[in-house]
Tab-separated table of C-alpha atoms in Angstrom:
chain	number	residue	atom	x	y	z
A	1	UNK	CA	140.603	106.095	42.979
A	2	UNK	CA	141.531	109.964	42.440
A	3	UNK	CA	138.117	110.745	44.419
A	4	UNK	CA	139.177	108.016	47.049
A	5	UNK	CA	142.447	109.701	47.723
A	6	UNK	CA	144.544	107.052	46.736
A	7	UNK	CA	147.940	108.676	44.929
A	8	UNK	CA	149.902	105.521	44.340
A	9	UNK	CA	149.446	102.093	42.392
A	10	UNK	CA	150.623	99.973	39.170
A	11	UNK	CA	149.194	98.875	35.824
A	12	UNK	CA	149.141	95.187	35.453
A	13	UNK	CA	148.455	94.050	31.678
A	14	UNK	CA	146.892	90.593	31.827
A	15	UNK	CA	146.810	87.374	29.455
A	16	UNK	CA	149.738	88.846	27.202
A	17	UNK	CA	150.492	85.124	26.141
A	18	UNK	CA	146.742	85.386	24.352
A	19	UNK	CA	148.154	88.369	22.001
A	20	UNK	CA	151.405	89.156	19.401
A	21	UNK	CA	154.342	91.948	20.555
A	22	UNK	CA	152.536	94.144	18.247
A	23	UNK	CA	148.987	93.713	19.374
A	24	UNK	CA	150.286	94.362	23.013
A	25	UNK	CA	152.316	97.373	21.835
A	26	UNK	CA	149.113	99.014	20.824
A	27	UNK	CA	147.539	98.123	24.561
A	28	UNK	CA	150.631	99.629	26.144
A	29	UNK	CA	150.528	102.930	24.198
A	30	UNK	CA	146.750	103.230	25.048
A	31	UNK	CA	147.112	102.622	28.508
A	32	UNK	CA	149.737	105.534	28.647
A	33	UNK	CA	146.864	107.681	27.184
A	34	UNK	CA	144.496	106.824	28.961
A	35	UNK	CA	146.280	107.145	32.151
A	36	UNK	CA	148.633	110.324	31.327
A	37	UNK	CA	146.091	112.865	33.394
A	38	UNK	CA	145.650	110.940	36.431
A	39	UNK	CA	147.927	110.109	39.537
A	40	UNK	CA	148.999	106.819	37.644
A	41	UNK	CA	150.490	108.953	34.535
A	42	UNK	CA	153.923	107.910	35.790
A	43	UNK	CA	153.253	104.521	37.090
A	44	UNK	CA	155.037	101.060	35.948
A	45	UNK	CA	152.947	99.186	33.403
A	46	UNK	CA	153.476	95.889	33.808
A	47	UNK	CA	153.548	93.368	30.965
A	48	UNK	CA	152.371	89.667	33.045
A	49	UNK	CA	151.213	86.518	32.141
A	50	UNK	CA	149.522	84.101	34.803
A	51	UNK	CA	150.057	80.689	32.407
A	52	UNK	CA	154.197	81.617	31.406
A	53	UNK	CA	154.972	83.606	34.434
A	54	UNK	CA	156.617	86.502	32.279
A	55	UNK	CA	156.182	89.443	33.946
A	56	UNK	CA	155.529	88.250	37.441
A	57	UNK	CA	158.888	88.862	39.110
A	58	UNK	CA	158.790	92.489	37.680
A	59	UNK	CA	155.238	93.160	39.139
A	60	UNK	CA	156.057	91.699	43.091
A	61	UNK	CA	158.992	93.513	43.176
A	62	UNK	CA	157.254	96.702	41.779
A	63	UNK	CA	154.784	95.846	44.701
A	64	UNK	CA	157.526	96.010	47.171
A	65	UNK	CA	158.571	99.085	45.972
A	66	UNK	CA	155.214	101.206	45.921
A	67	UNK	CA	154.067	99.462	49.405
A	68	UNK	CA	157.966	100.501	50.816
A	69	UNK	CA	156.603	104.521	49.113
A	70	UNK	CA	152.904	104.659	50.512
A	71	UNK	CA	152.346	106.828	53.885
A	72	UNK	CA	151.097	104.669	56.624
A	73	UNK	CA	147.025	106.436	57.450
A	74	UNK	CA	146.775	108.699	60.346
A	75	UNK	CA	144.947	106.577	62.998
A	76	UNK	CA	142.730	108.337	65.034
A	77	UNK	CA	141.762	105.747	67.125
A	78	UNK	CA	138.372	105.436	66.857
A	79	UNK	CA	137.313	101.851	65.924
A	80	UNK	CA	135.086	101.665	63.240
A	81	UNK	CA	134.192	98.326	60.549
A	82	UNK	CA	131.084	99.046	57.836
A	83	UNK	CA	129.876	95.624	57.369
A	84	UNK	CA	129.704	93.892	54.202
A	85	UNK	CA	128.894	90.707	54.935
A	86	UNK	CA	126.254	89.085	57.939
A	87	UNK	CA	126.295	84.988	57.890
A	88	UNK	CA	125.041	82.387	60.831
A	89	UNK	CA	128.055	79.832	61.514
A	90	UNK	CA	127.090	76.778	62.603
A	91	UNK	CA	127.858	76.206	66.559
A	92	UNK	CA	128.694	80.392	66.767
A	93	UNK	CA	126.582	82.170	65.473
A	94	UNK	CA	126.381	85.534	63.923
A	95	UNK	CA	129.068	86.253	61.873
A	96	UNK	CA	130.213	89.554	60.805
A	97	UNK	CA	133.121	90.333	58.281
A	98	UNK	CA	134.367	94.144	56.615
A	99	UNK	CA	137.920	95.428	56.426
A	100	UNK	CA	138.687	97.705	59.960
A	101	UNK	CA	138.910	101.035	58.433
A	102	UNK	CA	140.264	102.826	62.033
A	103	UNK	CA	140.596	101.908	65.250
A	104	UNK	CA	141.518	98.186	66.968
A	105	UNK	CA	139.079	95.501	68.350
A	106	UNK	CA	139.628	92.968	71.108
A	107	UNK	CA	137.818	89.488	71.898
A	108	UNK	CA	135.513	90.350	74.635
A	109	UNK	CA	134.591	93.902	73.946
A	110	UNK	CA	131.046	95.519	73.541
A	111	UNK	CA	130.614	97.337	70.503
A	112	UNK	CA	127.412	99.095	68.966
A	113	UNK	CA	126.201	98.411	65.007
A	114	UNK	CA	124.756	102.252	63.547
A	115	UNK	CA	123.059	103.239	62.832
A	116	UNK	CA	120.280	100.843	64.088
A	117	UNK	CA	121.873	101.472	67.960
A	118	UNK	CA	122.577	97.467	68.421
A	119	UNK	CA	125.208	96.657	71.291
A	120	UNK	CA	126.937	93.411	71.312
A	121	UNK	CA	129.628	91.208	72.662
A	122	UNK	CA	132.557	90.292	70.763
A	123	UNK	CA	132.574	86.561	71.215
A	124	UNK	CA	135.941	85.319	68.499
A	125	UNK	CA	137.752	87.227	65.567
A	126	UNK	CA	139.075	86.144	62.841
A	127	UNK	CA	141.512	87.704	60.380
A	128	UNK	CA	141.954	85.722	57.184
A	129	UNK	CA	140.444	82.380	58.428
A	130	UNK	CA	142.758	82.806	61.504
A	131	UNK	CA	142.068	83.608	65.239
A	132	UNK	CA	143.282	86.442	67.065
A	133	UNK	CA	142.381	87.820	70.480
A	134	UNK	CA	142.837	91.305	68.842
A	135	UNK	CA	142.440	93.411	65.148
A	136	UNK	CA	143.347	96.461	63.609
A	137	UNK	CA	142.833	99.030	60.617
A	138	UNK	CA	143.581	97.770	57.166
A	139	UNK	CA	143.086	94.030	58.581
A	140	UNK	CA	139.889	92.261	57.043
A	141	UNK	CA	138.005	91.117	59.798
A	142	UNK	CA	135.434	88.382	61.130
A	143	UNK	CA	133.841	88.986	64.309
A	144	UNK	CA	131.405	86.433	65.752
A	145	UNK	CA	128.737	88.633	68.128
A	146	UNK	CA	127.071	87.112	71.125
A	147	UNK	CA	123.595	86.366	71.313
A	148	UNK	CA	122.862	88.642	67.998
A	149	UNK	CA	120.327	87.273	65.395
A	150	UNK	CA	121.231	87.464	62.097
A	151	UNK	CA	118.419	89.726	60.611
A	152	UNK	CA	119.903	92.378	62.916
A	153	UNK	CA	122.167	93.580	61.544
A	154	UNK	CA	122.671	94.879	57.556
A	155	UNK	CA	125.474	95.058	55.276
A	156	UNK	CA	126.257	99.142	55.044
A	157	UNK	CA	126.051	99.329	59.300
A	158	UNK	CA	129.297	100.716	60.705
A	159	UNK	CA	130.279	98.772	63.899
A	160	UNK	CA	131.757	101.086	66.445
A	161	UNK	CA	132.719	101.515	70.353
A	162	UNK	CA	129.652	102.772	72.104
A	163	UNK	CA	129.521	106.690	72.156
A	164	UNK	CA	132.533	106.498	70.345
A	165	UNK	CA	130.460	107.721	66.331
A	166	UNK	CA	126.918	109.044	66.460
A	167	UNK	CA	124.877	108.860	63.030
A	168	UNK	CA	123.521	111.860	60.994
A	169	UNK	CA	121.712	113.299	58.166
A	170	UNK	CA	123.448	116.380	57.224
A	171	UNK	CA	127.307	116.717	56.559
A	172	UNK	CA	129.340	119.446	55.341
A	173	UNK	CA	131.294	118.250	52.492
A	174	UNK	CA	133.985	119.527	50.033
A	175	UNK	CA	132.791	117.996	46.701
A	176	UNK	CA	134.551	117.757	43.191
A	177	UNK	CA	132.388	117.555	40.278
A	178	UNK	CA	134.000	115.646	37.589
A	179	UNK	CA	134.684	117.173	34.622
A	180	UNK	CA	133.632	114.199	32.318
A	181	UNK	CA	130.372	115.105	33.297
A	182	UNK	CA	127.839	116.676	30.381
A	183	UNK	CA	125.469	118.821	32.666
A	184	UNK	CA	126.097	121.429	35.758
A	185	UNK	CA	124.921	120.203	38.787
A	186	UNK	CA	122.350	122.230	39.831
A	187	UNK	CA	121.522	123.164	43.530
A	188	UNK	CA	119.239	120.416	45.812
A	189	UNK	CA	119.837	118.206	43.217
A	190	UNK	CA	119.520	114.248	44.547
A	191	UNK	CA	122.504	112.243	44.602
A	192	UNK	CA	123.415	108.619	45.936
A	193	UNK	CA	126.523	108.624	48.168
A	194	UNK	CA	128.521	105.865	48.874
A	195	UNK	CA	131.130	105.529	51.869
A	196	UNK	CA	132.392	102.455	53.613
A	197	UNK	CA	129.752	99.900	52.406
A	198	UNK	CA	126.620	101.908	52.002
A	199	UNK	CA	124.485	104.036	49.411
A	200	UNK	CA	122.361	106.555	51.097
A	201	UNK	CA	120.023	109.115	48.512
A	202	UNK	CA	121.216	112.193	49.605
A	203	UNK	CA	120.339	116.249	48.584
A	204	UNK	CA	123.122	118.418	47.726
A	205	UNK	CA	123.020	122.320	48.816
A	206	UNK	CA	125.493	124.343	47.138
A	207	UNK	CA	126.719	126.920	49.879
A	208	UNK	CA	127.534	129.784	47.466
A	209	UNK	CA	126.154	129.041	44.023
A	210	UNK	CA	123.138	128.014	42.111
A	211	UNK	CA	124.598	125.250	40.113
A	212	UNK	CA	127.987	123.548	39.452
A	213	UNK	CA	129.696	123.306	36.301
A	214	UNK	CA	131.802	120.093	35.568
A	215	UNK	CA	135.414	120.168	36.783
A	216	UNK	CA	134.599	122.369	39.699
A	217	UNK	CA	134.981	122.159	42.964
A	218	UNK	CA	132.274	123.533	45.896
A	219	UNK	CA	131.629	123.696	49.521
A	220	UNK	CA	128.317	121.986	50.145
A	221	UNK	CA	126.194	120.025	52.649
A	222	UNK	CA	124.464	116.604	51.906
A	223	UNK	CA	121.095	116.398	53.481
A	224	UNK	CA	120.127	112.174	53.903
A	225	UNK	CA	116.429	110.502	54.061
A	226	UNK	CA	118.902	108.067	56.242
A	227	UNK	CA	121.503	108.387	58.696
A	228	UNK	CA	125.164	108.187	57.541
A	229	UNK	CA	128.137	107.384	59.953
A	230	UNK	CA	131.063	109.009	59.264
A	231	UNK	CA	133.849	111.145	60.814
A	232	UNK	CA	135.886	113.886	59.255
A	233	UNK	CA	138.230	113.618	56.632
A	234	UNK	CA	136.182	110.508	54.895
A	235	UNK	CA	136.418	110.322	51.731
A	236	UNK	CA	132.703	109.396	49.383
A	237	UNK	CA	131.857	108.976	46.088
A	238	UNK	CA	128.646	110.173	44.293
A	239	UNK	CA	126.826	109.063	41.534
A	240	UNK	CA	123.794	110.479	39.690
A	241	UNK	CA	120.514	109.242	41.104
A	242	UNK	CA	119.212	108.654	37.326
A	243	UNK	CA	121.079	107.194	35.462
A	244	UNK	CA	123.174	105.720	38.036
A	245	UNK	CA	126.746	107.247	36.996
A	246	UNK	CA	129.732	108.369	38.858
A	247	UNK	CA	129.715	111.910	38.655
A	248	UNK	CA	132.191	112.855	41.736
A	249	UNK	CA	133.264	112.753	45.075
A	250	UNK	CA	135.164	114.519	48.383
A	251	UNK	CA	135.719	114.471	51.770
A	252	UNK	CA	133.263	115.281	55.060
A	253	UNK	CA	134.592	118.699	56.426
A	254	UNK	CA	132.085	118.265	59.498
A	255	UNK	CA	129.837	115.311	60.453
A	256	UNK	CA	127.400	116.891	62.592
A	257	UNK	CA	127.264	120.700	61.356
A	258	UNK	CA	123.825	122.829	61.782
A	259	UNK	CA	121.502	124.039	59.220
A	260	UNK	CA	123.670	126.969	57.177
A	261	UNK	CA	122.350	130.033	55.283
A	262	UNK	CA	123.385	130.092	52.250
A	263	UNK	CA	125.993	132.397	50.136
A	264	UNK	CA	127.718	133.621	53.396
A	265	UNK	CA	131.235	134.789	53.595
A	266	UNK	CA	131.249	133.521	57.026
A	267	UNK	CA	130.180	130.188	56.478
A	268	UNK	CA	132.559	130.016	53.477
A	269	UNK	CA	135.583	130.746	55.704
A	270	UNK	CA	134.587	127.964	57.760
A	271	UNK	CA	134.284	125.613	55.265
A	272	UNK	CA	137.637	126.979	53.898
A	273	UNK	CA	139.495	126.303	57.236
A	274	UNK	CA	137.801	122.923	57.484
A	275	UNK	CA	139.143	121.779	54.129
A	276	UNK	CA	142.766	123.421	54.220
A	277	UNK	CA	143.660	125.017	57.611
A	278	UNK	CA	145.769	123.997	59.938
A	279	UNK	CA	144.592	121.783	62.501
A	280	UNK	CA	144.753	123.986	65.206
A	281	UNK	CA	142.199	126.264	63.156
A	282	UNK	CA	140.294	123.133	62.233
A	283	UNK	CA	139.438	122.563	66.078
A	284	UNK	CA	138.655	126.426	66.635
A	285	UNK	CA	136.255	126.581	64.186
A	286	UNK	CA	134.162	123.058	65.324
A	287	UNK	CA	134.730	124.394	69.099
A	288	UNK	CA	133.021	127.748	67.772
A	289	UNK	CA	130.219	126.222	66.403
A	290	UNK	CA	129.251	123.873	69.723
A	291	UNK	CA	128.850	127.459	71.011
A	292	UNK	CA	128.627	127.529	74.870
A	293	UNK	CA	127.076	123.762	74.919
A	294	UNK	CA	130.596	123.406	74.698
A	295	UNK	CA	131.473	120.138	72.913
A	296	UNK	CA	133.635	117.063	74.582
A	297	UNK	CA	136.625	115.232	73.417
A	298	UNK	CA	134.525	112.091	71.728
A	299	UNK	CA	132.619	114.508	69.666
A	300	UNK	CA	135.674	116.655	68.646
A	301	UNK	CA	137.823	113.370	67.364
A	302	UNK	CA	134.367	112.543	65.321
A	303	UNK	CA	134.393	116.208	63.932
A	304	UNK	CA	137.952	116.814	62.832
A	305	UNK	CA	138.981	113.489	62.521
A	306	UNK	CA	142.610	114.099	64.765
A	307	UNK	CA	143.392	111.673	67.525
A	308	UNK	CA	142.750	112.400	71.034
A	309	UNK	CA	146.756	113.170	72.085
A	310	UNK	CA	147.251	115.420	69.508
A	311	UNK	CA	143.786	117.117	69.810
A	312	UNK	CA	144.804	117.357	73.779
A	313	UNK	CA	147.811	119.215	73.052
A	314	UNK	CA	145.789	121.723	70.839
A	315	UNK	CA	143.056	121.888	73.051
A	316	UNK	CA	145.588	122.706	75.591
C-alpha cells in the first residue's frame, strides 16, 4: 500500500465473537506493532463482528470519516482502463470490465486496446450491473465492444483513446528497495513489474551505482521484453523474478525516455527534477529531451502526467 501511494485507511479485526476479551487484547496489541512504522501507525483499529454486529456502527462511521479526509486524484484526462476481465455475453458480445483509472468514457466512442493496437466501438457500459451512457475514474466498468472477438483482447491490455498513450519498453523510474529485503540489488538484475493489471519481466539499470542496498532509494530505468503502458507519475510494484517476492516499488518519472549513460551528473539532475521539481521544471526538462523534434501536447500529458490546461498555461 506504502509503495502504491496510498496514505490513509483503517484496521478492521474480524470474527471477534470466535475469541475471549483477552485473546483479542493480545490481537489488538500486535496489530499496533505491527503497524507502528507504516502510514497506518495512527489509524482506528476496529473491533467488528459480522454475526453480533458489534463493531459495525464504529467502522461505517470511521469510513465516513477517512473518505470525508482523502484528496480527490489529480485527473489528467487521459482515459485509460487495464483490463482484468474479457467474457462473451450472450446477444452482445465482447465484454470488457477493469476499474477506470483516469480519464471518462462515453457509449459510442472508439477506443484502442495496447498494446496489441486494437480499435473498437463502444457499443453499452455498465457500472455495477447498471447502464450508463457515460463513466469515469475510480468507477468499475463494463464496456461491451462492437464487432471484437473475444480472443482479442487479454487481461493486462490498457484500453485508451486512440493516440491518446503509446506503449514502451524502457521507463525511467524512481524505485525504493525495501528494506526487509536480505540481499542488495545488484545492477541489470531481472525483475517482474506489475502496474494496472499486468506483470511484465523487466531489467533494472541503476543510473549511478553498481548495486542497491535494502532500504534505499535509486534513480533507474526498467528495460521490458514487452511493452508497458503507462504515463508519468504511476505508481508499480516489483517483485523478485526467483523466488517471486515483493521486494519494492515507485513511480515512472518518464514513459518514453532514451537510452542514458550511466553515472552522469546530468542525467541525475534530470531524474531529480522529474521526481521532486516543480512542474514547471518537470515540463522543461521532457521538452529538453524531445530536442528540436519538438514534442506535442498528447505526448507531454503522457510524459509528466499534468492535464492539458494546466500544462497550456506552463507551456505558455
Amino acid at each position: 500500500c506504502t509503495l502504491l501511494g496510498i496514505r490513509k485507511g483503517l484496521v478492521a479485526v474480524t470474527k471477534t465473537d470466535m475469541v475471549d476479551e483477552d485473546w483479542l487484547a493480545l490481537v489488538l496489541d500486535d496489530i499496533h506493532e505491527y503497524l507502528q512504522d507504516t502510514f497506518l501507525a495512527e489509524a482506528p483499529v476496529i473491533p467488528v463482528s459480522s454475526v453480533t454486529g458489534v463493531g459495525l456502527p464504529e467502522l461505517l462511521t470511521s469510513l465516513d470519516v477517512l473518505a470525508a479526509e482523502v484528496e480527490e486524484k489529480g485527473d489528467h484526462g487521459v482515459f485509460r482502463l487495464p483490463v482484468d476481465r474479457v467474457f462473451t455475453m450472450k446477444g452482445f458480445g465482447t465484454v470488457v470490465t477493469g476499474t477506470i483509472i483516469s480519464g471518462h468514457i462515453a457509449v459510442g466512442e472508439e477506443i484502442e486496446v495496447l498494446p496489441s493496437g486494437l480499435r473498437a466501438r463502444i457499443r453499452t457500459i455498465q457500472v455495477h450491473n447498471e447502464g450508463v451512457e457515460k463513466a469515469s475514474a475510480g468507477q468499475r466498468t463494463a464496456i461491451n465492444l462492437q464487432g471484437v472477438e473475444r480472443a482479442a483482447v487479454e487481461r493486462g491490455e490498457v484500453m485508451a483513446r486512440p493516440g491518446t498513450v503509446v506503449p514502451s519498453r524502457r521507463l525511467d523510474v524512481a524505485l525504493t528497495y525495501l528494506k526487509s529485503n536480505d540481499k542488495a540489488l545488484k545492477n541489470r538484475s531481472l525483475l517482474r513489474f506489475h502496474v494496472g493489471t499486468r506483470e511484465t519481466i523487466g531489467r533494472i539499470i541503476l543510473l549511478d551505482r553498481e548495486e542497491l542496498r535494502p532500504g534505499e532509494m535509486v534513480y533507474g530505468q526498467l528495460l521490458f521484453e514487452e511493452p508497458v503502458v503507462v504515463m508519468a507519475t504511476d505508481h508499480f510494484v516489483v517483485r523478485s523474478y526467483s523466488p517471486i517476492t515483493t521486494v519494492g516499488g515507485g513511480t515512472v518519472l518518464d514513459s518514453l525516455p532514451r537510452k542514458h549513460k550511466r553515472m552522469q551528473a546530468a542525467v541525475m539532475e534530470e531524474c531529480r527534477l522529474l521526481d521532486r521539481g516543480a512542474d514547471a521544471e518537470r515540463v522543461s526538462v521532457i521538452t529538453a529531451r524531445a530536442g528540436y523534434e519538438g514534442i506535442g501536447l498528447a505526448r507531454l500529458i503522457m510524459r509528466t502526467g499534468l492535464g492539458e490546461k494546466h500544462l497550456r498555461k506552463i507551456v505558455e
